[in-house]
Structures are given as C-alpha cells and as structure tokens.
Short mmCIF file of C-alpha atoms in Angstrom, two decimals:
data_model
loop_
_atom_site.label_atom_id
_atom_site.label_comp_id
_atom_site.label_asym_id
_atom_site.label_seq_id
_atom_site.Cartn_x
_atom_site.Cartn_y
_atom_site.Cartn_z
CA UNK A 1 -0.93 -180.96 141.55
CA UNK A 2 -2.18 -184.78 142.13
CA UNK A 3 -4.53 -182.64 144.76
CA UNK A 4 -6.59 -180.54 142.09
CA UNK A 5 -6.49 -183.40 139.51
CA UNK A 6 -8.22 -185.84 141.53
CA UNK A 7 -10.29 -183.26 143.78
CA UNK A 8 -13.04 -182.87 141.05
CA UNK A 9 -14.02 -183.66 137.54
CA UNK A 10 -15.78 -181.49 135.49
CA UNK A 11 -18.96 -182.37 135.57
CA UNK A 12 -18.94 -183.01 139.40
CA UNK A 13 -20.02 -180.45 141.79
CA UNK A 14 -18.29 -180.22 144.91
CA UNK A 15 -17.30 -177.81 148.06
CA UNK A 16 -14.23 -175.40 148.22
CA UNK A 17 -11.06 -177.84 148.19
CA UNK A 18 -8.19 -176.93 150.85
CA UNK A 19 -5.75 -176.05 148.61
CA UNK A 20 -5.90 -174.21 144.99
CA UNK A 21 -3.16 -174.29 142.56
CA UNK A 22 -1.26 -170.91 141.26
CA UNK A 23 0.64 -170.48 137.88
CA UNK A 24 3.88 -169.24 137.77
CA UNK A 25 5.96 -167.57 135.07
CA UNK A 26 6.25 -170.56 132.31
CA UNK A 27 10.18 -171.46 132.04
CA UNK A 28 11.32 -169.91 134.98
CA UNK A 29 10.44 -173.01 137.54
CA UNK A 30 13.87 -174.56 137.10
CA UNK A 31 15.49 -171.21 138.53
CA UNK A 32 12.80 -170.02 140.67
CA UNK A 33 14.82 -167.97 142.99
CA UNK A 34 17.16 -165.09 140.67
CA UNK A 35 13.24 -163.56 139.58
CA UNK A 36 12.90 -163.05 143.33
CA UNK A 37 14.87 -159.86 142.71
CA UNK A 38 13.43 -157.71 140.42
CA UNK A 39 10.37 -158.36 142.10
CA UNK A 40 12.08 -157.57 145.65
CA UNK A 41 13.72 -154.97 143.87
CA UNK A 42 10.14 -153.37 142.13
CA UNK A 43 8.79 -153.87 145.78
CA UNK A 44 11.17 -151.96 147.74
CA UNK A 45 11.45 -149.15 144.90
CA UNK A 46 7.56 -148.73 145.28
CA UNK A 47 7.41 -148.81 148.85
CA UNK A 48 9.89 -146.05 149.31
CA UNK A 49 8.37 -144.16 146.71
CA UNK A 50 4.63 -144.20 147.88
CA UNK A 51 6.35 -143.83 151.59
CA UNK A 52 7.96 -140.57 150.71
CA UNK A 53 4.37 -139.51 149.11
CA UNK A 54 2.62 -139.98 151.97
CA UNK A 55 5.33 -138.57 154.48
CA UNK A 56 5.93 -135.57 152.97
CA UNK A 57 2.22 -135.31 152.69
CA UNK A 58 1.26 -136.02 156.46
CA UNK A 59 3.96 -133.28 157.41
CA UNK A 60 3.47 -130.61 155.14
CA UNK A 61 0.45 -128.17 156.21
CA UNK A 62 0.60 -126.33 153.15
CA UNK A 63 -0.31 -129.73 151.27
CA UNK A 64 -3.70 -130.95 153.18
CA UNK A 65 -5.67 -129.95 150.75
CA UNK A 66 -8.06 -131.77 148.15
CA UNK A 67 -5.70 -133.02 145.36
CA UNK A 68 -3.34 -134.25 147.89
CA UNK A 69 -5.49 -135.86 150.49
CA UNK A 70 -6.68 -137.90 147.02
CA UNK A 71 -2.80 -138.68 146.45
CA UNK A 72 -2.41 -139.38 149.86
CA UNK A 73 -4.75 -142.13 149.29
CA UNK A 74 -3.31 -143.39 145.92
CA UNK A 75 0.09 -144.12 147.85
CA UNK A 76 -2.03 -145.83 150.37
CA UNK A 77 -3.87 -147.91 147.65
CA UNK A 78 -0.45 -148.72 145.96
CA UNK A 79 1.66 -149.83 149.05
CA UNK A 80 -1.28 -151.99 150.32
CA UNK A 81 -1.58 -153.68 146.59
CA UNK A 82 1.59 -154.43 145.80
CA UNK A 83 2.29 -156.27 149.24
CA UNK A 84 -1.05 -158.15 149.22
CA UNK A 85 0.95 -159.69 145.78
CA UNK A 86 3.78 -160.36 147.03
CA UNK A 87 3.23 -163.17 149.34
CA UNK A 88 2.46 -165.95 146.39
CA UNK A 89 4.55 -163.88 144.18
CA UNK A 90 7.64 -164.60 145.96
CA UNK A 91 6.91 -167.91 147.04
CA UNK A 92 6.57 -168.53 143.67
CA UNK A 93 9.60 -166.72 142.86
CA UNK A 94 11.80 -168.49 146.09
CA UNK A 95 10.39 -171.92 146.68
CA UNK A 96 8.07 -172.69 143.48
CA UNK A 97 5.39 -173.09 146.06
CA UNK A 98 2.10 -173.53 143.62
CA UNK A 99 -0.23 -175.36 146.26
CA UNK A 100 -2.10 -171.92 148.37
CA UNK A 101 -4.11 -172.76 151.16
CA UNK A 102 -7.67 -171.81 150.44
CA UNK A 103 -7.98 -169.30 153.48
CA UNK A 104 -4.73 -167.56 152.53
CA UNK A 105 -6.15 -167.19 148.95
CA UNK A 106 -9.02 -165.67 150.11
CA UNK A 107 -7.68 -163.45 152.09
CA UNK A 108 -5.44 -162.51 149.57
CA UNK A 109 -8.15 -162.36 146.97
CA UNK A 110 -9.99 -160.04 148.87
CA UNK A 111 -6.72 -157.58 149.64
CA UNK A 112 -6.09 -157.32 146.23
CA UNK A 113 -9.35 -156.64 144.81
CA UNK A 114 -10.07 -154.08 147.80
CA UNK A 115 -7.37 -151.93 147.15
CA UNK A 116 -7.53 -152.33 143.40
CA UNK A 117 -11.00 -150.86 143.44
CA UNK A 118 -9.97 -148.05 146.36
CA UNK A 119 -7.06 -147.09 143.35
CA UNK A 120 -9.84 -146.66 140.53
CA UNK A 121 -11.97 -145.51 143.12
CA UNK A 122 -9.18 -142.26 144.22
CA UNK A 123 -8.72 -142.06 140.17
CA UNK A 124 -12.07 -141.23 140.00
CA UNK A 125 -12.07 -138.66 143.08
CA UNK A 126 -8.85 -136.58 141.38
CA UNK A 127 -10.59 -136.64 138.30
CA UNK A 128 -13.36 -135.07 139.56
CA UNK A 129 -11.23 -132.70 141.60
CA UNK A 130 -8.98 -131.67 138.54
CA UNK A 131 -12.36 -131.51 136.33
CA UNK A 132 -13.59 -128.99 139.12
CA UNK A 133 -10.39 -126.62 139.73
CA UNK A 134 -10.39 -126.09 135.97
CA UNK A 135 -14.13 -125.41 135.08
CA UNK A 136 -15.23 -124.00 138.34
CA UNK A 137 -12.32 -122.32 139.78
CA UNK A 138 -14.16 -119.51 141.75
CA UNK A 139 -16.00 -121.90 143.17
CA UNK A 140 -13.63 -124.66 143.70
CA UNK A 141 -12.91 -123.58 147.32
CA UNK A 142 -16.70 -123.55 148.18
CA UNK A 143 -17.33 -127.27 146.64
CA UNK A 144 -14.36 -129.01 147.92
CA UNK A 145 -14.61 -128.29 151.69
CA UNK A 146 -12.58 -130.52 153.99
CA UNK A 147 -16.54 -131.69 154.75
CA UNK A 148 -17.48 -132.88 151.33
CA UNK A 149 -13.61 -134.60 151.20
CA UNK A 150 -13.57 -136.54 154.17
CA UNK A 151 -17.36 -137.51 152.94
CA UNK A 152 -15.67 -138.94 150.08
CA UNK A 153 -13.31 -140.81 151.81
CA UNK A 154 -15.28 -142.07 153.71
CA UNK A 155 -17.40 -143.66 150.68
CA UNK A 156 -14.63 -144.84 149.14
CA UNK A 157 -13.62 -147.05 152.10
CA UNK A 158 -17.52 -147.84 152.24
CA UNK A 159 -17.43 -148.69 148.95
CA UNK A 160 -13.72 -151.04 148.86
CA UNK A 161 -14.82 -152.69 151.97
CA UNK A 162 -18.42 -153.09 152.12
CA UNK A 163 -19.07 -154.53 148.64
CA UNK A 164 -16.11 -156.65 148.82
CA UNK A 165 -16.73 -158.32 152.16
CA UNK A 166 -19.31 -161.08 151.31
CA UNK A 167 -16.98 -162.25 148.67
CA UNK A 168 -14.59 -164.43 150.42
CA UNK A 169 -17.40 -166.03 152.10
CA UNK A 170 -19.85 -166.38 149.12
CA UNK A 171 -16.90 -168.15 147.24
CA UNK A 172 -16.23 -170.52 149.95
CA UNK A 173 -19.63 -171.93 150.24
CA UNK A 174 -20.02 -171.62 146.33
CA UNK A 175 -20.42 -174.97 144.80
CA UNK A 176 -17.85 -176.31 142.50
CA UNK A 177 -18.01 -177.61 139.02
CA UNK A 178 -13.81 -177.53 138.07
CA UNK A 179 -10.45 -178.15 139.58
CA UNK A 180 -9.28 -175.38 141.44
CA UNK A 181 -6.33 -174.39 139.18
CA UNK A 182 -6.14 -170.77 138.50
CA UNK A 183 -4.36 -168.58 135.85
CA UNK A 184 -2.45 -166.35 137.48
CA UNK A 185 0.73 -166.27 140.16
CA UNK A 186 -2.12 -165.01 142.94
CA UNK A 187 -5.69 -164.95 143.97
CA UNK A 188 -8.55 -163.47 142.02
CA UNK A 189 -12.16 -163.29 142.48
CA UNK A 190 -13.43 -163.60 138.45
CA UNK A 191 -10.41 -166.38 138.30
CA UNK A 192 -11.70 -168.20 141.10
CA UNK A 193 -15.54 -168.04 140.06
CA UNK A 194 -15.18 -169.03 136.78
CA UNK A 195 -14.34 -172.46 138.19
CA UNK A 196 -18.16 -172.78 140.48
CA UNK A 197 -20.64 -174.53 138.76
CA UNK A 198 -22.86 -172.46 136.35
CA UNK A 199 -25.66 -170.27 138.14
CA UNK A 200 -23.81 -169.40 141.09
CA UNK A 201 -25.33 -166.40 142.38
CA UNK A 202 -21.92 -165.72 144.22
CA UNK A 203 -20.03 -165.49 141.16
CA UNK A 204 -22.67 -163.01 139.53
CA UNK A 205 -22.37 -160.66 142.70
CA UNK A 206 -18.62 -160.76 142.66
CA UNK A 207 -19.18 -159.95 138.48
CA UNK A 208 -20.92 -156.91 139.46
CA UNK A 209 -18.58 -155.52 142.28
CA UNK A 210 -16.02 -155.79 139.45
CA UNK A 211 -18.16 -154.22 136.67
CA UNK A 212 -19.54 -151.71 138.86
CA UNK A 213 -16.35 -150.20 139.50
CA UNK A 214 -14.33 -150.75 136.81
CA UNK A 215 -16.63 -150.47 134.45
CA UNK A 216 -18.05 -147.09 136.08
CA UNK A 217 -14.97 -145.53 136.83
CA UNK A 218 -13.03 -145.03 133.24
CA UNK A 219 -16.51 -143.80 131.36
CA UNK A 220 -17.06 -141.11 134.07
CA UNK A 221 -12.70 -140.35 134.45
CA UNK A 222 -13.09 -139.64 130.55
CA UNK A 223 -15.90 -138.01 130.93
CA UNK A 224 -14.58 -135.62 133.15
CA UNK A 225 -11.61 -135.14 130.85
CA UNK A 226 -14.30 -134.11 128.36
CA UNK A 227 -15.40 -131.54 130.20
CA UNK A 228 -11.53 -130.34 131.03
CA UNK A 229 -11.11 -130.55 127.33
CA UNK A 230 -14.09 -128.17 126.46
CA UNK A 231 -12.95 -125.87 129.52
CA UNK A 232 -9.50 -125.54 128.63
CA UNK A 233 -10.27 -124.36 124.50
CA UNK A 234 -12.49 -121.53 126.32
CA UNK A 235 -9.12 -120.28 128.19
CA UNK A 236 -7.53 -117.52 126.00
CA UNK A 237 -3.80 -117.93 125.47
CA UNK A 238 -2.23 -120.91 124.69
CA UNK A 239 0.03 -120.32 127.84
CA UNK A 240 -2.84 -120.83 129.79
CA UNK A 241 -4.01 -123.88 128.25
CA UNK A 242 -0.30 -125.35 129.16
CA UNK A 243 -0.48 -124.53 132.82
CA UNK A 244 -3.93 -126.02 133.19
CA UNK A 245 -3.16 -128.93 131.02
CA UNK A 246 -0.03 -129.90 133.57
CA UNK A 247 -2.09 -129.42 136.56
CA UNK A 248 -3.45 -132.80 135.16
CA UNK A 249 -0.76 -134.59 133.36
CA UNK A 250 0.88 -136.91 136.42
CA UNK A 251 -3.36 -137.99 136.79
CA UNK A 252 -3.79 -138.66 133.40
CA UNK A 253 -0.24 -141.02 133.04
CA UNK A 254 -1.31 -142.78 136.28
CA UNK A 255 -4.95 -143.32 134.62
CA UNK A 256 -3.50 -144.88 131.11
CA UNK A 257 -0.98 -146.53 133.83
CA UNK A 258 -3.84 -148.49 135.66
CA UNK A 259 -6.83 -148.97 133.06
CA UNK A 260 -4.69 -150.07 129.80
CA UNK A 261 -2.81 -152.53 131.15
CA UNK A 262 -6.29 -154.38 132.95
CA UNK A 263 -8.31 -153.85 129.79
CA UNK A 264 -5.84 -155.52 127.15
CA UNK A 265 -5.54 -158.51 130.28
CA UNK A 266 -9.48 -158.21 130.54
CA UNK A 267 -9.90 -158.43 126.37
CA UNK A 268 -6.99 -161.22 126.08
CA UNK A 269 -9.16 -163.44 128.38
CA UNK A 270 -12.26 -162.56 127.28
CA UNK A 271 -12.12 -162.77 123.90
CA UNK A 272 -9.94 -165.98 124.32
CA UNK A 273 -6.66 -164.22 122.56
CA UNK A 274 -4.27 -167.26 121.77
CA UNK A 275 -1.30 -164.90 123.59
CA UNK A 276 1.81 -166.98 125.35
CA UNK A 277 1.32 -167.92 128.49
CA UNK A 278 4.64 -166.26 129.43
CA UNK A 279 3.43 -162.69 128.05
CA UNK A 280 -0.22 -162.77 129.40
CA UNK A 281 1.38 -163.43 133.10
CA UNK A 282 3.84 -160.42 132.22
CA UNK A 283 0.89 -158.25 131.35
CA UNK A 284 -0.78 -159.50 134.78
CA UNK A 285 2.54 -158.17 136.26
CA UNK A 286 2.53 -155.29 134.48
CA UNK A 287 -1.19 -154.27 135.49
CA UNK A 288 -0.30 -154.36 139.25
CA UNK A 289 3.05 -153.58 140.00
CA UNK A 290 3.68 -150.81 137.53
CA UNK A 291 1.80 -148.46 138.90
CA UNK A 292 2.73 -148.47 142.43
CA UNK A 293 6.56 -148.03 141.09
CA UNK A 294 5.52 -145.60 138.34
CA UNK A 295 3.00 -143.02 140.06
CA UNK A 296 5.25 -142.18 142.98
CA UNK A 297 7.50 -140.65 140.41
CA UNK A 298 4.74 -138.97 137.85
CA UNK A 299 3.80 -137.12 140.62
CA UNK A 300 7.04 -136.07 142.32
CA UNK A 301 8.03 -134.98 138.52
CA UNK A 302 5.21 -133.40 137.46
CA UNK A 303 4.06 -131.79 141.00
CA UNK A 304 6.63 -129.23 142.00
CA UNK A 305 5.31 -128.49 144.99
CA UNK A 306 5.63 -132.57 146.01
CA UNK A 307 8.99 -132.15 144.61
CA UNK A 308 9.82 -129.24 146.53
CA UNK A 309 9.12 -130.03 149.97
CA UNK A 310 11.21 -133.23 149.28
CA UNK A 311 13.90 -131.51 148.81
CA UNK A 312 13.17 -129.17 151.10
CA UNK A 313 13.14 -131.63 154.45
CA UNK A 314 16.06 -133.95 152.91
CA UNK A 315 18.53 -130.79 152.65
CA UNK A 316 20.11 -130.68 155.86
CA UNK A 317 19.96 -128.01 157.69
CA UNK A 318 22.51 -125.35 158.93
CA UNK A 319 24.08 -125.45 162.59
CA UNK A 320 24.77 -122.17 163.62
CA UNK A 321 28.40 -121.88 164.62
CA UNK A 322 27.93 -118.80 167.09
CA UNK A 323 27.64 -120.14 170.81
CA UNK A 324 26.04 -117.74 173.13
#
C-alpha cells in the first residue's frame, strides 16, 4: 500500500503509476482463501449454465431464429463477464493480492465494461424483438429477417468494441490528481477516472460511453414494455394476455436482474449513501455475478422449447437390440 501512499498527493498531478490498489471484502483478509469457493462455485455454476444455452442453441435448427440468436448472445455476454472478474476476484479471494499491475487493470477494465454494455446492449435487442412479436405479429417475420439480425449484431459488437477501445489508452495517458486506490475488488473505468485530475477530457468520454448505454438502454427497454403493455389489454381473453405475457417473463427477470442491482450501486455512490463497506462490495457482487448464474435458468424455466431440447439431447438414446 506504501506504493499508492507515497506515489501522489492530492494536489499533485502525475502519470499512471505501475500498480493500483483493489479493495477486498472488509473482514475477510485474515481468511482469504474459504470465499474462494462460493465464488469458484458461482463461476462454474454459470459457466455450465450459459454453456448449455449456447450449445443447445448452436445445434438445434429449429432454434436459429431471432429471440434465440439474442440469447445466444446473452450467454456469450455472461460467460465472458463473469471470467473477466474473476482474475482479481480470486486473487483476492486466494492470496489477498491487492497491488494489480496497471496493464492487467486495464485490460481488465476494458473486458468488463465491454461485455457489460454488449449485455444491456442484447437486453435492448430482445426487448425490441418481444415488443415486435406481440404488436406486429403478421409482420414480425418480414421485420426480423436473418438480414436485419445479423445487422444488429453486428452493431452491437460495433458498438461494445468501438466506443470502448480508446479507453484504456485515454486513461493511461490521463493525468493524475489522487492515489490510485480504487473501491472495488476489480477494475472500473468511472472508478479509475474519478481519481485524474479535474478536466480530463478522457474521463468525460469514458462518462459518456457509460451514460450512453446505460442510460439509453433501460428508458427505451421500458419503453418497449409500454408498448407490450398497451398491446396486450387490446388482446381479447385473458388467456391470451397470459401466453403473451410469458413469452416475456424470463426477459423481464433478467432486465430487473441486471439494471436494479447497478442503479442502487450507481445511487449509493452517487449520492454518497453512508452504506458498510462490506454490503456496498456485496451489492458490486451481486450486480455482476448474479446474472450470469441466474439467467441461464430463467430461461431454461420459462422457455420450454430451451428446456425441451435439453432434455431432449441429454436422454440417451435407444440401441436397437436386433442385429441384421
């Protein structure tokens, strides 16, 4: 820590030191290594759930289409998050290693925010999709072409890596004004800006990559559930209503899954909520490795036809006894 204390004082600006310091869960440094597994454990789980997603997906015909290409993508986002975390999460965890390097934490910074922002991103693109098959049904088929989806893809991966890769390089040749001690147990671009010295035009475009997308993304998501809303009271039996409504239930769960979590951590640091260390770094936890464990079952519950085809190519299959 002797590193960060003596690196800079406040009022001193200075360039990128080699090393930044992370912050672990408070009370647990003395037994660092028995929270290695639950979050081994939460890894593993979410691995082999998002890995079933996207195998069954990738060998099932019947399921390239729209909604699942979009879930297809959400596994993809999820499996790539959680293990950009777990690198300074489990050295954390195993070794109390707080010192990062600064290259690893940018690197890491920029994994984490790029597939954050490719999750709200595909949020956004099955909200849409949902908000279509239910108010334009007829012409669902004709909007959603394999075209217009891979089009969409294709700007979502514009829009995760484009906009995100000047940021490791603006914040290493950002000046800086603080000791590089972060707030959380890994890398993050508003945590590491707030420490560069007032004015930095790095940290303002790295503020609007974030706000851009997750500010964007929820208004429009619940703005398409507005329109779902208004399309399902036109529907005439309440039967109907129920079957449409489920069509969007698992999407809806993995929304208030994502976007609650980030916006009680975004109002507890903004408005400077005096909440225990201990519980704002759970609620940091919370925000990124709950949904890659919890979506891979919404959607296996709540789709049957993901559940299905499980089932379907784990049941073993039957030998004929005849021989010819």
């Amino acid at each position: 820590m002797s590193t960060f204390l003596t690196h800079s004082a406040p009022n001193t600006s200075t360039s990128m030191a080699p090393t930044f310091l992370l912050v672990g869960m408070p009370g647990l440094s003395a037994v660092p290594s028995w929270w290695a597994i639950p979050l081994i454990t939460i890894y593993l789980l979410s691995a082999l759930g998002n890995g079933a997603i996207l195998w069954i997906i990738a060998l099932e015909p019947t399921l390239h289409r729209p909604m699942y290409f979009f879930l297809f993508l959400l596994s993809v986002s999820d499996v790539g998050l959680a293990t950009a975390l777990m690198p300074t999460l489990l050295g954390l965890a195993l070794t109390d290693a707080h010192d990062v390097s600064a290259s690893a934490c940018l690197l890491q910074m920029f994994f984490v925010h790029v597939f954050s922002i490719m999750e709200s991103s595909v949020l956004l693109a099955m909200a849409i999709d949902r908000a279509l098959a239910i108010c334009r049904p007829l012409r669902y088929p004709t909007l959603l072409t394999n075209d217009v989806v891979s089009k969409i893809g294709m700007a979502i991966a514009f829009r995760c890596l484009g906009l995100h890769l000047p940021l490791p390089f603006l914040l290493a040749h950002m000046r800086y004004c603080h000791p590089q001690v972060l707030t959380h147990s890994y890398c993050l671009h508003p945590d590491m800006a707030r420490l560069a010295c007032p004015g930095a035009w790095g940290a303002i475009y790295s503020l609007f990559v974030v706000l851009s997308a997750m500010g964007l993304d929820p208004l429009l998501i619940f703005f398409s559930y507005g329109l779902i809303g208004r399309a399902l009271q036109g529907l005439g039996s309440r039967e109907d209503r129920w079957k449409a409504g489920q069509t969007c239930a698992a999407h809806l769960l993995a929304v208030l899954l994502f976007y609650v979590p980030m916006t009680l951590l975004a109002l507890v640091d903004r408005l400077r909520v005096p909440l225990p260390q201990p519980a704002h770094t759970l609620l940091s936890y919370v925000h990124f490795l709950l949904p890659p464990l919890i979506n891979p079952i919404l959607y296996s519950v709540k789709m049957k036809e993901i559940r299905e085809r499980i089932f379907k190519r784990l049941k073993p299959r039957k030998v004929g006894c005849a021989q010819r």
